């Protein structure tokens, strides 16, 4: 035979299931009087290193398009496409014959101009002597002086023409001004090229290399208030690659744009990274993790304790009397599994991390810390 308390409890359950209001009996009242258990965690003050993650694009420090500066047929290509070349390497050679002939002609012109000048100077000296003796007129001396000036001008003009011819001759060798990796050649040997042709090839530098990110205007304002500057930045960037691994070499910020992009309300920031293994290539996307160089002391709480409504963020805390209290908080950045509290909580206050759905403000609860009973 069933005991009387069990029969009464079963009756209460049956009536409750039928939707009838049933007053609590002695046993049910005793059970309902027990406060619910909740898991709490104390707000902790710790030295943390705040970090921000951005989508970044890899860019080459230097990009040079190799162009023909004189007209002619390509005679040689002195590189293998896709390889690294050194600054000063002769990459393409344009036919030289025409330009060598021009140089010889300009040298002959200069020699003739110098001979004419020498003759004009001798004639002027003779006329000057004759004028002093009174056997020649001043007009003839003036004419000789003018011829000497014209001869000097001819020499200067011939020298300039020779320099121009030598310069054109030097342009028949297309030289790389930087060290880097060269692209495919757009023209094969035997093609005619001139200054209006497309670039013959492109050279990009790979070490070091740039990574650019877009920083929100709000974060930039906060950074300026904290006195962050590029001369002595308090943050350091690191990279996470597309496969989830982290890049071995740390970087440094070296540029911050002076204007805000009107369409995105962001400012472009640029970091420079060493790239000795050539792991980073221009154009690819990476995740840029920006951390403060020096840790800062802050109050942190588990992210699971933070809630949000129309008024903002709040947490449920358990006071010294084990009663639930709603506390409005101002939140900072998330760091791993915790959240920085800028304002609203002090160190040691207990926040509810589990059991939030079964408590209300002013309710008496049984708090169990995350370190008790094998929790956490």
Coordinates of C-alpha atoms in Angstrom, one line a residue:
X1 CA 0.0 0.0 0.0
X2 CA 1.3 3.5 -0.9
X3 CA 2.1 5.9 1.9
X4 CA -0.2 8.9 2.3
X5 CA 2.3 11.7 1.4
X6 CA 3.1 9.9 -1.9
X7 CA -0.6 9.6 -2.7
X8 CA -1.2 13.3 -2.0
X9 CA 1.8 14.4 -4.1
X10 CA 0.5 12.2 -7.0
X11 CA -2.9 13.8 -6.7
X12 CA -1.4 17.3 -6.8
X13 CA 0.6 16.4 -9.9
X14 CA -2.5 14.9 -11.7
X15 CA -4.6 18.0 -10.9
X16 CA -1.9 20.3 -12.0
X17 CA -1.6 18.5 -15.3
X18 CA -5.3 19.0 -15.8
X19 CA -4.8 22.8 -15.5
X20 CA -6.5 23.1 -12.1
X21 CA -5.1 25.5 -9.4
X22 CA -4.2 23.4 -6.5
X23 CA -2.9 24.8 -3.1
X24 CA 0.4 23.4 -2.1
X25 CA 0.4 20.8 0.5
X26 CA 2.9 20.5 3.4
X27 CA 5.4 18.5 1.4
X28 CA 5.2 20.6 -1.8
X29 CA 5.5 23.8 0.2
X30 CA 8.6 22.5 1.9
X31 CA 10.2 21.6 -1.4
X32 CA 9.3 25.0 -3.0
X33 CA 10.9 26.8 -0.1
X34 CA 14.4 25.6 -1.0
X35 CA 16.3 28.3 -2.9
X36 CA 17.6 27.3 -6.4
X37 CA 21.2 26.6 -6.8
X38 CA 23.2 28.7 -9.3
X39 CA 26.8 28.7 -10.5
X40 CA 28.6 31.9 -9.8
X41 CA 32.1 33.2 -10.6
X42 CA 33.8 36.1 -8.8
X43 CA 34.8 39.1 -10.9
X44 CA 38.6 39.0 -11.1
X45 CA 41.2 41.6 -11.6
X46 CA 44.0 40.3 -13.9
X47 CA 46.8 41.6 -16.0
X48 CA 45.5 41.1 -19.6
X49 CA 46.6 41.9 -23.0
X50 CA 43.7 43.2 -25.0
X51 CA 43.6 42.2 -28.7
X52 CA 41.6 43.0 -31.8
X53 CA 41.3 41.0 -35.0
X54 CA 41.1 42.6 -38.4
X55 CA 41.0 41.3 -41.9
X56 CA 44.2 42.4 -43.6
X57 CA 45.5 42.3 -47.2
X58 CA 49.1 41.6 -48.0
X59 CA 50.8 44.2 -50.3
X60 CA 54.2 44.6 -51.8
X61 CA 56.5 47.3 -50.5
X62 CA 57.7 48.1 -54.0
X63 CA 56.0 47.3 -57.3
X64 CA 57.9 48.3 -60.5
X65 CA 56.6 48.1 -64.0
X66 CA 59.4 47.6 -66.5
X67 CA 58.8 49.7 -69.6
X68 CA 60.6 50.3 -72.9
X69 CA 61.9 53.9 -73.1
X70 CA 63.2 53.6 -76.6
X71 CA 61.8 51.9 -79.8
X72 CA 63.2 48.7 -81.2
X73 CA 63.0 45.0 -81.4
X74 CA 63.7 42.9 -78.3
X75 CA 66.9 41.0 -78.8
X76 CA 67.3 39.2 -75.4
X77 CA 65.4 38.3 -72.3
X78 CA 67.9 37.5 -69.5
X79 CA 65.7 36.0 -66.7
X80 CA 63.4 33.1 -66.0
X81 CA 59.9 34.1 -65.3
X82 CA 58.7 33.9 -61.7
X83 CA 62.2 33.9 -60.2
X84 CA 63.8 36.5 -57.9
X85 CA 66.2 39.0 -59.4
X86 CA 68.6 41.5 -58.0
X87 CA 68.7 45.3 -58.3
X88 CA 70.8 46.2 -61.3
X89 CA 70.1 43.0 -63.3
X90 CA 69.7 43.6 -67.1
X91 CA 66.4 41.9 -67.8
X92 CA 65.7 42.9 -71.4
X93 CA 67.9 44.1 -74.2
X94 CA 66.6 46.1 -77.2
X95 CA 68.6 46.3 -80.4
X96 CA 71.5 48.7 -80.0
X97 CA 72.8 49.2 -83.6
X98 CA 70.7 52.3 -84.4
X99 CA 71.5 54.0 -81.1
X100 CA 75.2 53.2 -81.4
X101 CA 75.2 54.8 -84.9
X102 CA 73.4 57.9 -83.5
X103 CA 76.1 58.1 -80.7
X104 CA 78.9 58.1 -83.3
X105 CA 77.1 60.8 -85.3
X106 CA 76.7 63.0 -82.2
X107 CA 80.4 62.5 -81.4
X108 CA 81.3 63.6 -84.9
X109 CA 79.0 66.7 -84.6
X110 CA 80.7 67.6 -81.3
X111 CA 84.2 67.2 -82.8
X112 CA 83.2 69.5 -85.7
X113 CA 81.6 72.1 -83.3
X114 CA 84.8 72.1 -81.2
X115 CA 86.9 72.7 -84.3
X116 CA 84.7 75.6 -85.4
X117 CA 84.9 77.1 -81.9
X118 CA 88.7 76.8 -81.9
X119 CA 88.9 78.6 -85.3
X120 CA 86.5 81.3 -84.0
X121 CA 88.5 81.9 -80.9
X122 CA 91.7 82.2 -83.0
X123 CA 90.0 84.7 -85.4
X124 CA 88.8 86.7 -82.5
X125 CA 92.3 86.9 -81.0
X126 CA 93.7 88.1 -84.3
X127 CA 91.0 90.7 -84.8
X128 CA 91.5 91.9 -81.2
X129 CA 95.3 92.5 -81.9
X130 CA 94.6 94.2 -85.2
X131 CA 92.1 96.6 -83.6
X132 CA 94.7 97.5 -81.0
X133 CA 97.1 98.3 -83.8
X134 CA 94.5 100.3 -85.6
X135 CA 94.6 98.1 -88.7
X136 CA 91.1 96.5 -88.2
X137 CA 87.8 98.1 -87.5
X138 CA 85.7 97.6 -84.3
X139 CA 82.9 96.2 -86.5
X140 CA 85.0 93.3 -87.7
X141 CA 86.0 92.6 -84.0
X142 CA 82.3 92.6 -83.0
X143 CA 81.5 90.2 -85.9
X144 CA 84.3 87.9 -84.8
X145 CA 83.1 88.0 -81.2
X146 CA 79.6 87.0 -82.3
X147 CA 81.0 84.1 -84.4
X148 CA 82.9 82.9 -81.3
X149 CA 79.7 83.0 -79.2
X150 CA 77.8 81.0 -81.9
X151 CA 80.6 78.4 -82.0
X152 CA 80.4 78.0 -78.2
X153 CA 76.7 77.5 -78.4
X154 CA 77.1 74.9 -81.1
X155 CA 79.6 73.0 -78.9
X156 CA 77.1 73.0 -76.0
X157 CA 74.3 71.9 -78.3
X158 CA 76.5 69.1 -79.7
X159 CA 77.4 68.0 -76.1
X160 CA 73.8 67.8 -75.1
X161 CA 72.9 65.9 -78.2
X162 CA 75.7 63.4 -77.4
X163 CA 74.4 63.0 -73.9
X164 CA 70.9 62.3 -75.2
X165 CA 72.2 59.8 -77.6
X166 CA 74.2 58.0 -74.9
X167 CA 71.1 58.0 -72.7
X168 CA 69.0 56.5 -75.4
X169 CA 71.7 53.9 -75.9
X170 CA 71.6 53.0 -72.2
X171 CA 67.8 52.6 -72.4
X172 CA 68.4 49.6 -74.7
X173 CA 69.1 47.7 -71.5
X174 CA 66.1 47.4 -69.3
X175 CA 67.4 47.2 -65.8
X176 CA 65.6 46.3 -62.6
X177 CA 65.8 49.1 -60.0
X178 CA 64.8 46.8 -57.1
X179 CA 65.4 43.3 -55.7
X180 CA 62.3 41.2 -56.0
X181 CA 60.3 38.6 -57.9
X182 CA 59.6 39.1 -61.6
X183 CA 56.4 38.3 -63.3
X184 CA 55.8 36.7 -66.7
X185 CA 57.1 38.6 -69.7
X186 CA 54.4 40.2 -71.8
X187 CA 56.6 40.3 -74.9
X188 CA 58.8 37.6 -76.5
X189 CA 62.2 38.1 -78.1
X190 CA 61.7 39.5 -81.6
X191 CA 58.7 41.7 -80.8
X192 CA 58.9 45.4 -81.5
X193 CA 58.4 47.6 -78.4
X194 CA 58.3 51.4 -77.8
X195 CA 57.5 53.8 -75.0
X196 CA 53.8 53.3 -75.7
X197 CA 53.9 49.5 -75.2
X198 CA 52.5 47.8 -72.2
X199 CA 54.9 47.0 -69.4
X200 CA 57.5 44.3 -70.4
X201 CA 57.2 42.7 -67.0
X202 CA 56.6 43.6 -63.3
X203 CA 59.0 43.3 -60.4
X204 CA 57.6 43.1 -56.8
X205 CA 59.6 43.1 -53.6
X206 CA 58.8 40.4 -51.1
X207 CA 61.0 41.1 -48.1
X208 CA 59.9 43.0 -46.1
X209 CA 56.2 43.1 -47.0
X210 CA 53.2 45.3 -46.0
X211 CA 49.8 44.3 -44.5
X212 CA 47.0 46.9 -44.5
X213 CA 43.9 46.9 -42.3
X214 CA 40.9 49.1 -41.9
X215 CA 40.5 50.5 -38.4
X216 CA 37.1 51.9 -37.3
X217 CA 36.9 55.5 -36.5
X218 CA 35.7 54.7 -33.0
X219 CA 38.7 52.6 -32.2
X220 CA 41.0 55.2 -33.7
X221 CA 39.5 57.9 -31.4
X222 CA 40.1 55.6 -28.4
X223 CA 43.7 55.0 -29.5
X224 CA 44.3 58.7 -29.9
X225 CA 42.9 59.4 -26.4
X226 CA 45.4 56.9 -25.0
X227 CA 48.2 58.7 -26.8
X228 CA 49.0 56.0 -29.4
X229 CA 51.3 57.2 -32.1
X230 CA 53.4 55.5 -34.7
X231 CA 56.7 56.8 -33.4
X232 CA 56.3 54.7 -30.3
X233 CA 53.2 52.5 -30.8
X234 CA 51.9 50.6 -27.7
X235 CA 50.3 47.9 -29.9
X236 CA 52.0 45.2 -32.0
X237 CA 50.5 43.3 -34.9
X238 CA 50.8 39.5 -35.5
X239 CA 49.3 37.4 -38.3
X240 CA 47.1 34.3 -38.5
X241 CA 47.2 32.6 -41.9
X242 CA 44.3 31.2 -43.9
X243 CA 45.1 27.7 -42.6
X244 CA 44.7 28.8 -39.0
X245 CA 48.4 28.8 -38.2
X246 CA 50.2 31.8 -36.8
X247 CA 53.0 33.6 -38.7
X248 CA 56.4 33.3 -37.0
X249 CA 57.6 36.9 -37.4
X250 CA 56.1 39.9 -35.5
X251 CA 55.4 43.2 -37.3
X252 CA 55.4 46.9 -36.6
X253 CA 52.9 49.6 -37.6
X254 CA 54.6 52.2 -39.8
X255 CA 51.7 54.2 -41.4
X256 CA 48.3 55.5 -40.6
X257 CA 46.2 57.3 -43.2
X258 CA 45.4 61.0 -42.6
X259 CA 41.8 60.8 -43.7
X260 CA 38.7 58.7 -42.9
X261 CA 37.1 56.8 -45.7
X262 CA 33.7 58.3 -46.1
X263 CA 32.0 55.2 -47.4
X264 CA 33.2 52.9 -44.6
X265 CA 34.1 55.3 -41.7
X266 CA 37.5 53.5 -41.4
X267 CA 41.1 54.6 -41.5
X268 CA 43.7 52.5 -43.3
X269 CA 46.6 51.4 -41.1
X270 CA 49.7 49.6 -42.4
X271 CA 52.1 47.2 -40.8
X272 CA 55.4 45.9 -42.1
X273 CA 56.5 42.3 -41.6
X274 CA 59.7 40.5 -42.4
X275 CA 59.1 37.8 -45.1
X276 CA 62.4 35.8 -45.4
X277 CA 60.7 32.5 -46.3
X278 CA 58.5 34.3 -48.9
X279 CA 55.4 32.8 -47.1
X280 CA 53.4 36.0 -47.6
X281 CA 52.4 36.9 -51.2
X282 CA 50.9 40.2 -52.3
X283 CA 47.1 40.1 -52.7
X284 CA 46.3 37.4 -50.2
X285 CA 44.1 37.9 -47.1
X286 CA 45.3 37.3 -43.5
X287 CA 43.9 37.9 -40.1
X288 CA 45.8 40.6 -38.3
X289 CA 45.8 40.3 -34.5
X290 CA 46.6 43.5 -32.7
X291 CA 47.7 43.2 -29.1
X292 CA 49.0 45.8 -26.6
X293 CA 52.7 45.4 -25.9
X294 CA 52.2 45.9 -22.1
X295 CA 49.5 44.1 -20.1
X296 CA 46.9 46.2 -18.3
X297 CA 45.1 45.5 -15.1
X298 CA 41.3 45.1 -15.6
X299 CA 38.3 43.4 -14.0
X300 CA 37.1 40.5 -16.1
X301 CA 34.1 38.1 -15.9
X302 CA 33.1 35.1 -18.0
X303 CA 31.3 35.9 -21.2
X304 CA 28.5 33.5 -20.3
X305 CA 27.4 35.8 -17.4
X306 CA 26.8 38.9 -19.7
X307 CA 23.3 39.6 -21.0
X308 CA 22.0 42.4 -23.1
X309 CA 18.6 44.2 -23.5
X310 CA 17.4 47.4 -25.0
X311 CA 19.1 49.4 -22.3
X312 CA 22.5 47.8 -22.7
X313 CA 24.6 45.2 -21.0
X314 CA 23.8 43.7 -17.6
X315 CA 24.7 40.9 -15.3
X316 CA 23.0 39.1 -12.4
X317 CA 25.0 39.1 -9.2
X318 CA 24.6 37.4 -5.9
X319 CA 25.0 39.8 -3.0
X320 CA 26.2 39.1 0.5
X321 CA 22.7 38.0 1.6
X322 CA 22.7 35.5 -1.3
X323 CA 20.0 37.5 -3.1
X324 CA 19.9 38.1 -6.9
X325 CA 20.6 41.7 -8.0
X326 CA 20.6 43.2 -11.5
X327 CA 23.7 45.2 -12.2
X328 CA 24.1 47.4 -15.3
X329 CA 27.7 47.3 -16.6
X330 CA 29.8 48.9 -19.2
X331 CA 31.8 46.3 -21.2
X332 CA 35.1 46.6 -22.9
X333 CA 36.8 44.1 -25.2
X334 CA 36.4 40.3 -25.1
X335 CA 39.6 38.4 -24.4
X336 CA 39.5 34.6 -24.9
X337 CA 36.6 33.3 -22.8
X338 CA 36.3 36.4 -20.6
X339 CA 35.0 39.9 -21.0
X340 CA 36.6 43.1 -19.7
X341 CA 34.3 45.2 -17.4
X342 CA 35.0 48.9 -17.8
X343 CA 32.5 50.0 -15.1
X344 CA 29.7 48.6 -12.9
X345 CA 31.5 45.8 -11.1
X346 CA 34.2 45.6 -8.5
X347 CA 36.7 42.8 -7.9
X348 CA 35.2 39.9 -5.9
X349 CA 31.6 40.4 -6.7
X350 CA 29.8 37.2 -7.7
X351 CA 28.2 37.0 -11.1
X352 CA 25.8 34.2 -12.1
X353 CA 27.2 32.1 -15.0
X354 CA 24.8 29.2 -14.9
X355 CA 21.1 29.0 -13.9
X356 CA 20.2 32.5 -15.2
X357 CA 16.9 31.3 -16.5
X358 CA 15.5 30.1 -13.2
X359 CA 16.2 33.2 -11.0
X360 CA 14.7 36.7 -10.7
X361 CA 15.8 39.9 -8.9
X362 CA 15.5 39.8 -5.1
X363 CA 15.3 36.0 -5.2
X364 CA 17.2 34.0 -2.6
X365 CA 19.6 31.5 -4.2
X366 CA 22.1 28.9 -3.2
X367 CA 25.4 30.1 -4.9
X368 CA 28.0 27.6 -5.9
X369 CA 31.3 29.0 -7.1
X370 CA 32.9 27.5 -10.2
X371 CA 35.7 26.1 -8.2
X372 CA 33.4 24.2 -5.8
X373 CA 32.3 20.6 -6.3
X374 CA 34.5 20.1 -9.4
X375 CA 32.8 22.9 -11.3
X376 CA 34.8 25.1 -13.8

